[in-house]
Short mmCIF file of C-alpha atoms and ligand atoms in Angstrom, two decimals:
data_model
loop_
_atom_site.label_atom_id
_atom_site.label_comp_id
_atom_site.label_asym_id
_atom_site.label_seq_id
_atom_site.Cartn_x
_atom_site.Cartn_y
_atom_site.Cartn_z
CA MET A 1 108.85 101.63 96.40
CA ASN A 2 112.64 101.44 96.44
CA LEU A 3 113.96 98.00 97.29
CA ILE A 4 117.29 96.88 98.62
CA THR A 5 118.74 93.42 98.28
CA LEU A 6 119.59 91.57 101.46
CA ASN A 7 122.56 89.19 101.83
CA ASN A 8 120.30 86.26 100.87
CA ASN A 9 119.26 87.97 97.61
CA LYS A 10 115.75 88.69 98.86
CA GLN A 11 114.48 92.23 98.50
CA ILE A 12 113.00 94.51 101.14
CA PRO A 13 111.30 97.89 100.63
CA ILE A 14 113.71 100.38 102.21
CA ILE A 15 110.77 102.18 103.83
CA GLY A 16 108.26 100.24 105.85
CA SER A 17 105.58 101.32 108.24
CA GLY A 18 105.90 100.78 111.96
CA THR A 19 102.70 99.44 113.49
CA ASN A 20 103.18 99.15 117.23
CA THR A 21 100.10 101.21 118.12
CA PHE A 22 97.95 100.18 115.15
CA GLY A 23 94.71 98.31 115.75
CA LYS A 24 94.65 99.32 119.42
CA VAL A 25 92.16 101.29 121.53
CA ASN A 26 93.13 105.00 121.58
CA ASN A 27 96.22 104.18 119.50
CA ASP A 28 97.81 103.27 122.80
CA TYR A 29 100.58 100.65 122.79
CA SER A 30 99.34 98.95 125.97
CA GLU A 31 95.62 99.08 125.24
CA ASP A 32 93.41 96.27 123.94
CA ILE A 33 93.35 95.21 120.31
CA ASN A 34 90.25 96.58 118.54
CA PHE A 35 91.05 95.31 115.02
CA ASP A 36 90.70 98.81 113.57
CA THR A 37 92.62 98.72 110.27
CA THR A 38 92.11 102.39 109.31
CA GLU A 39 95.82 103.33 109.43
CA LEU A 40 96.87 100.13 107.72
CA GLN A 41 94.39 100.69 104.92
CA SER A 42 95.57 104.28 104.47
CA ALA A 43 99.19 103.11 104.51
CA ILE A 44 98.42 100.56 101.79
CA THR A 45 96.63 103.26 99.77
CA ASN A 46 99.68 105.48 100.19
CA GLY A 47 101.89 102.73 98.77
CA TYR A 48 103.37 101.06 101.84
CA ARG A 49 104.02 97.37 101.25
CA HIS A 50 106.33 96.69 104.17
CA PHE A 51 104.92 96.42 107.70
CA ASP A 52 106.90 95.92 110.87
CA THR A 53 105.23 94.24 113.82
CA ALA A 54 106.12 91.84 116.63
CA ILE A 55 104.56 89.17 118.80
CA SER A 56 104.88 91.64 121.71
CA TYR A 57 102.70 94.20 119.90
CA ARG A 58 99.82 91.65 119.93
CA ASN A 59 98.55 92.99 116.58
CA GLU A 60 99.90 90.50 114.03
CA ALA A 61 96.31 89.47 113.31
CA VAL A 62 95.34 93.10 112.62
CA ILE A 63 98.10 93.37 110.02
CA GLY A 64 96.99 90.01 108.61
CA LYS A 65 93.41 91.25 108.39
CA ALA A 66 94.37 94.46 106.58
CA ILE A 67 96.53 92.58 104.09
CA THR A 68 93.92 89.91 103.44
CA GLU A 69 91.16 92.48 102.99
CA SER A 70 93.23 94.69 100.67
CA ASP A 71 93.14 94.17 96.93
CA VAL A 72 96.93 93.83 96.86
CA PRO A 73 98.27 90.27 96.54
CA ARG A 74 100.10 88.81 99.57
CA GLU A 75 103.34 88.42 97.61
CA GLU A 76 103.56 92.20 97.12
CA PHE A 77 103.79 92.70 100.88
CA PHE A 78 106.85 92.37 103.07
CA ILE A 79 105.88 91.41 106.62
CA THR A 80 108.30 91.53 109.53
CA SER A 81 107.57 90.08 112.94
CA LYS A 82 109.70 89.43 115.99
CA LEU A 83 110.14 86.64 118.48
CA PRO A 84 110.48 88.00 122.03
CA GLY A 85 113.79 87.13 123.69
CA LYS A 86 111.95 85.66 126.66
CA PRO A 87 111.99 82.09 127.99
CA GLU A 88 108.30 81.49 127.31
CA TYR A 89 109.12 81.92 123.60
CA THR A 90 112.68 80.65 123.36
CA LYS A 91 113.07 77.89 125.94
CA ASP A 92 113.19 75.06 123.42
CA GLU A 93 112.58 74.18 119.79
CA ALA A 94 108.90 73.36 120.37
CA THR A 95 108.12 76.78 121.88
CA ILE A 96 109.82 78.56 118.99
CA ASP A 97 107.99 76.36 116.47
CA GLU A 98 104.73 77.20 118.24
CA ALA A 99 105.48 80.94 118.10
CA VAL A 100 106.21 80.78 114.36
CA LYS A 101 103.04 78.75 113.77
CA ASN A 102 100.95 81.27 115.73
CA SER A 103 102.46 84.18 113.79
CA LEU A 104 101.69 82.47 110.47
CA GLU A 105 98.10 81.89 111.56
CA ALA A 106 97.69 85.47 112.76
CA PHE A 107 98.94 86.84 109.44
CA GLN A 108 96.79 84.28 107.54
CA THR A 109 99.81 83.39 105.46
CA ASP A 110 102.11 80.44 104.87
CA TYR A 111 105.35 82.43 105.02
CA ILE A 112 106.74 85.47 106.82
CA ASP A 113 109.21 87.68 104.97
CA LEU A 114 111.40 88.55 107.93
CA TYR A 115 111.47 87.22 111.50
CA LEU A 116 113.72 88.80 114.09
CA ILE A 117 114.88 87.92 117.57
CA HIS A 118 113.38 90.98 119.23
CA HIS A 119 115.93 91.48 121.99
CA PRO A 120 119.16 89.78 123.05
CA TRP A 121 119.39 88.25 126.52
CA ASP A 122 122.09 87.19 128.84
CA ASN A 123 122.69 83.65 127.59
CA ASP A 124 124.81 83.15 124.48
CA GLU A 125 124.08 79.44 124.23
CA GLU A 126 120.32 79.99 124.25
CA MET A 127 120.53 82.80 121.69
CA VAL A 128 122.51 80.57 119.33
CA ALA A 129 120.09 77.69 119.90
CA THR A 130 117.18 80.02 119.07
CA TRP A 131 118.96 81.13 115.92
CA LYS A 132 119.38 77.49 114.83
CA VAL A 133 115.63 76.91 115.11
CA LEU A 134 114.96 80.01 113.01
CA GLU A 135 117.43 78.69 110.42
CA LYS A 136 115.39 75.49 110.29
CA HIS A 137 112.31 77.54 109.40
CA VAL A 138 114.21 79.31 106.62
CA LYS A 139 115.13 75.92 105.18
CA ALA A 140 111.47 74.88 105.46
CA GLY A 141 110.36 78.05 103.66
CA THR A 142 108.11 79.38 106.44
CA LEU A 143 110.52 82.24 107.19
CA LYS A 144 112.06 83.83 104.10
CA SER A 145 114.65 85.89 105.97
CA ILE A 146 115.75 86.06 109.59
CA GLY A 147 117.56 88.66 111.62
CA VAL A 148 118.03 90.24 115.00
CA SER A 149 117.00 93.40 116.80
CA ASN A 150 118.71 95.50 119.45
CA PHE A 151 121.88 93.42 119.17
CA SER A 152 125.22 95.02 120.04
CA LYS A 153 128.29 94.44 117.90
CA ASP A 154 129.41 91.57 120.16
CA GLN A 155 125.99 89.94 120.16
CA LEU A 156 125.79 90.21 116.38
CA GLN A 157 129.28 88.72 116.14
CA LEU A 158 128.13 85.79 118.28
CA ILE A 159 125.36 84.98 115.82
CA LEU A 160 127.67 85.48 112.82
CA ASP A 161 130.21 83.11 114.37
CA ASN A 162 127.63 80.38 114.86
CA ALA A 163 125.27 80.90 111.94
CA THR A 164 124.78 78.74 108.89
CA ILE A 165 122.37 81.40 107.65
CA LYS A 166 123.59 84.93 108.30
CA PRO A 167 121.28 87.51 109.88
CA THR A 168 119.97 89.78 107.13
CA VAL A 169 119.21 92.79 109.36
CA ASN A 170 119.78 94.19 112.82
CA GLN A 171 116.84 96.41 113.74
CA ILE A 172 118.11 99.05 116.15
CA LYS A 173 117.21 102.44 117.49
CA SER A 174 118.64 105.11 115.22
CA HIS A 175 117.72 108.76 115.01
CA PRO A 176 119.45 112.13 115.41
CA GLY A 177 120.83 112.26 118.94
CA GLU A 178 121.09 108.48 119.13
CA TRP A 179 122.31 107.27 115.74
CA ASN A 180 124.21 104.16 116.82
CA HIS A 181 126.60 104.78 113.92
CA ASP A 182 129.08 102.16 115.17
CA VAL A 183 126.53 99.30 115.18
CA ILE A 184 125.32 100.37 111.74
CA GLU A 185 128.90 100.36 110.38
CA PHE A 186 129.73 97.03 112.00
CA GLY A 187 126.67 95.45 110.40
CA ARG A 188 127.57 96.93 107.04
CA GLU A 189 131.04 95.34 107.22
CA HIS A 190 129.28 91.97 107.65
CA GLU A 191 126.50 92.53 105.08
CA VAL A 192 123.89 92.88 107.82
CA PHE A 193 121.66 95.86 107.03
CA ALA A 194 120.65 98.19 109.82
CA GLU A 195 116.98 98.91 110.19
CA ALA A 196 116.13 102.05 112.18
CA TRP A 197 113.29 101.80 114.67
CA SER A 198 111.70 104.96 116.07
CA PRO A 199 113.38 106.92 113.29
CA LEU A 200 111.33 110.04 114.15
CA SER A 201 109.81 109.98 117.62
CA GLY A 202 113.07 110.49 119.52
CA VAL A 203 114.22 113.58 117.56
CA SER A 204 114.59 116.53 119.94
CA ASP A 205 112.92 119.88 119.29
CA ALA A 206 116.33 121.50 118.84
CA ASN A 207 117.32 118.93 116.22
CA ARG A 208 113.96 119.34 114.45
CA VAL A 209 114.72 123.06 114.09
CA ARG A 210 118.17 122.34 112.61
CA LEU A 211 116.79 119.66 110.26
CA ASN A 212 113.94 121.93 109.11
CA ALA A 213 116.54 124.57 108.26
CA ILE A 214 118.45 122.01 106.15
CA GLY A 215 115.24 120.85 104.47
CA GLU A 216 113.95 124.30 103.65
CA LYS A 217 115.77 124.70 100.35
CA TYR A 218 114.41 121.33 99.17
CA GLY A 219 110.88 122.05 100.42
CA LYS A 220 111.22 119.14 102.89
CA SER A 221 110.38 118.76 106.57
CA TRP A 222 112.75 117.66 109.36
CA ALA A 223 111.21 114.17 109.21
CA GLN A 224 111.77 113.88 105.46
CA VAL A 225 115.40 115.02 105.90
CA VAL A 226 116.02 112.33 108.54
CA LEU A 227 114.47 109.59 106.41
CA ASN A 228 116.38 110.73 103.30
CA PHE A 229 119.66 110.72 105.26
CA GLN A 230 119.09 107.16 106.47
CA ILE A 231 117.96 105.81 103.10
CA ASP A 232 120.90 107.42 101.37
CA ARG A 233 123.24 105.33 103.52
CA GLU A 234 121.06 102.23 103.03
CA VAL A 235 119.56 102.16 106.49
CA ILE A 236 116.06 100.70 106.28
CA VAL A 237 113.47 102.90 108.05
CA ILE A 238 110.08 102.08 109.52
CA PRO A 239 108.40 105.39 110.38
CA LYS A 240 104.90 105.15 111.77
CA SER A 241 102.04 107.61 111.49
CA HIS A 242 98.34 107.44 112.27
CA ASN A 243 97.82 110.33 109.88
CA PHE A 244 97.25 109.86 106.12
CA ASP A 245 99.18 112.99 105.09
CA ARG A 246 102.18 112.24 107.30
CA GLN A 247 102.24 108.64 106.06
CA LYS A 248 102.33 110.05 102.53
CA SER A 249 105.02 112.64 103.27
CA ASN A 250 107.22 109.95 104.86
CA LEU A 251 107.35 108.28 101.44
CA GLU A 252 108.17 111.52 99.59
CA VAL A 253 111.83 111.34 100.42
CA PHE A 254 113.46 110.03 97.26
CA ASP A 255 113.42 113.21 95.16
CA PHE A 256 116.19 115.29 96.73
CA GLU A 257 119.85 114.83 97.52
CA LEU A 258 121.57 116.34 100.52
CA THR A 259 125.03 117.82 100.03
CA GLU A 260 128.05 116.17 101.66
CA GLU A 261 128.24 119.08 104.15
CA GLU A 262 124.59 118.65 105.07
CA LYS A 263 125.05 114.91 105.51
CA GLN A 264 128.05 115.54 107.76
CA GLU A 265 126.07 118.02 109.84
CA ILE A 266 123.22 115.51 110.22
CA TYR A 267 125.64 112.68 111.01
CA ASN A 268 127.02 114.76 113.88
CA LEU A 269 123.63 115.64 115.43
N1 NAP B 301 112.79 96.51 117.54
C1 NAP B 301 112.39 97.24 118.55
O1 NAP B 301 112.79 97.01 119.71
C2 NAP B 301 111.45 98.37 118.31
C3 NAP B 301 111.24 99.33 119.33
C4 NAP B 301 110.36 100.39 119.07
C5 NAP B 301 109.72 100.49 117.84
N2 NAP B 301 109.92 99.53 116.88
C6 NAP B 301 109.24 99.60 115.56
O2 NAP B 301 109.56 100.87 114.99
C7 NAP B 301 108.35 101.47 114.56
C8 NAP B 301 108.53 102.96 114.45
O3 NAP B 301 108.82 103.54 115.71
P1 NAP B 301 107.75 104.51 116.38
O4 NAP B 301 106.45 103.85 116.45
O5 NAP B 301 108.38 105.03 117.62
O6 NAP B 301 107.58 105.63 115.25
P2 NAP B 301 108.35 106.89 114.71
O7 NAP B 301 108.13 106.85 113.26
O8 NAP B 301 109.73 107.08 115.21
O9 NAP B 301 107.49 108.07 115.37
C9 NAP B 301 106.12 108.06 115.39
C10 NAP B 301 105.64 109.41 115.88
O10 NAP B 301 106.07 110.43 114.98
C11 NAP B 301 104.94 111.11 114.44
N3 NAP B 301 105.21 111.29 113.01
C12 NAP B 301 105.24 110.35 112.03
N4 NAP B 301 105.55 110.92 110.85
C13 NAP B 301 105.72 112.24 111.09
C14 NAP B 301 106.05 113.36 110.27
N5 NAP B 301 106.26 113.23 108.96
N6 NAP B 301 106.13 114.58 110.86
C15 NAP B 301 105.91 114.74 112.17
N7 NAP B 301 105.59 113.73 113.01
C16 NAP B 301 105.50 112.48 112.47
C17 NAP B 301 103.75 110.21 114.71
O11 NAP B 301 102.61 110.98 114.98
P3 NAP B 301 101.27 110.83 114.07
O12 NAP B 301 100.82 109.41 114.22
O13 NAP B 301 100.33 111.81 114.69
O14 NAP B 301 101.67 111.18 112.67
C18 NAP B 301 104.17 109.48 115.98
O15 NAP B 301 103.87 110.27 117.12
C19 NAP B 301 107.34 100.98 115.60
O16 NAP B 301 106.02 101.23 115.25
C20 NAP B 301 107.72 99.53 115.65
O17 NAP B 301 107.17 98.85 114.53
C21 NAP B 301 110.78 98.49 117.10
#
């Protein structure tokens, strides 16, 4: 798996697997957790070592179970989770400490590779205070890297202005039709990698047709073209599939190179 080096010298697989419907009844985001690890096991078999989850998804323990039950050592995995930007999780140091402790227990691990503030909220002072507690956990070794998610340029600047430890990533929505190029570029200028959530699900039918046409000469699908485009510009991607073959095909994106014209066309979608 191709790795990129974050601004703290830690490495992250540039493709991870989303998980927000994994381990849930009917693969439904809002349904109960059933601890089914089928998709996680098939992802591990396919070579995924990077999993993206969140406290809000309620399935950290399912990811922990799949990792523990696999024959791959913990240190070969890269686990991301996210702290909700809600008062019940962020109101003071003790609540944040408790959230981190619960995440560690759910994953059955003594460190988490990447922990993000899931969403910004309307209180700069509180966001900075939350960041400071996450920094404490980095110093303690329980969180290896920290970052943010869904932060605008101004919100990212706020954290950069007040951080002792820089955010490593900003996980944002990015797909054809809603690329968020400006946030990606702003992060790049500050060594904060963009990580694209929902890299595939929001792609319109019309854009799928155009991307399939671009991919045809390489024998690649629209989804593979999107992932290749993002990886080429060092945007981390976390596609999710419940299907073994699509999980596999989402990793088969390193063996072709789009032309500059094709990249420009995709950039403009
Ligand atoms: N930070 C945030 O606020 C935030 C918000 C949303 C999501 N996320 C994270 O981002 C992850 C990914 O987003 P997402 O769950 O929306 O997934 P996604 O990868 O954008 O799309 C998933 C959908 O695309 C289909 N799919 C996957 N690979 C395909 C392929 N090669 N060809 C055709 N269809 C394909 C899947 O169907 P099949 O299962 O049938 O293959 C599924 O319906 C989430 O799971 C979560 O971890 C973060």
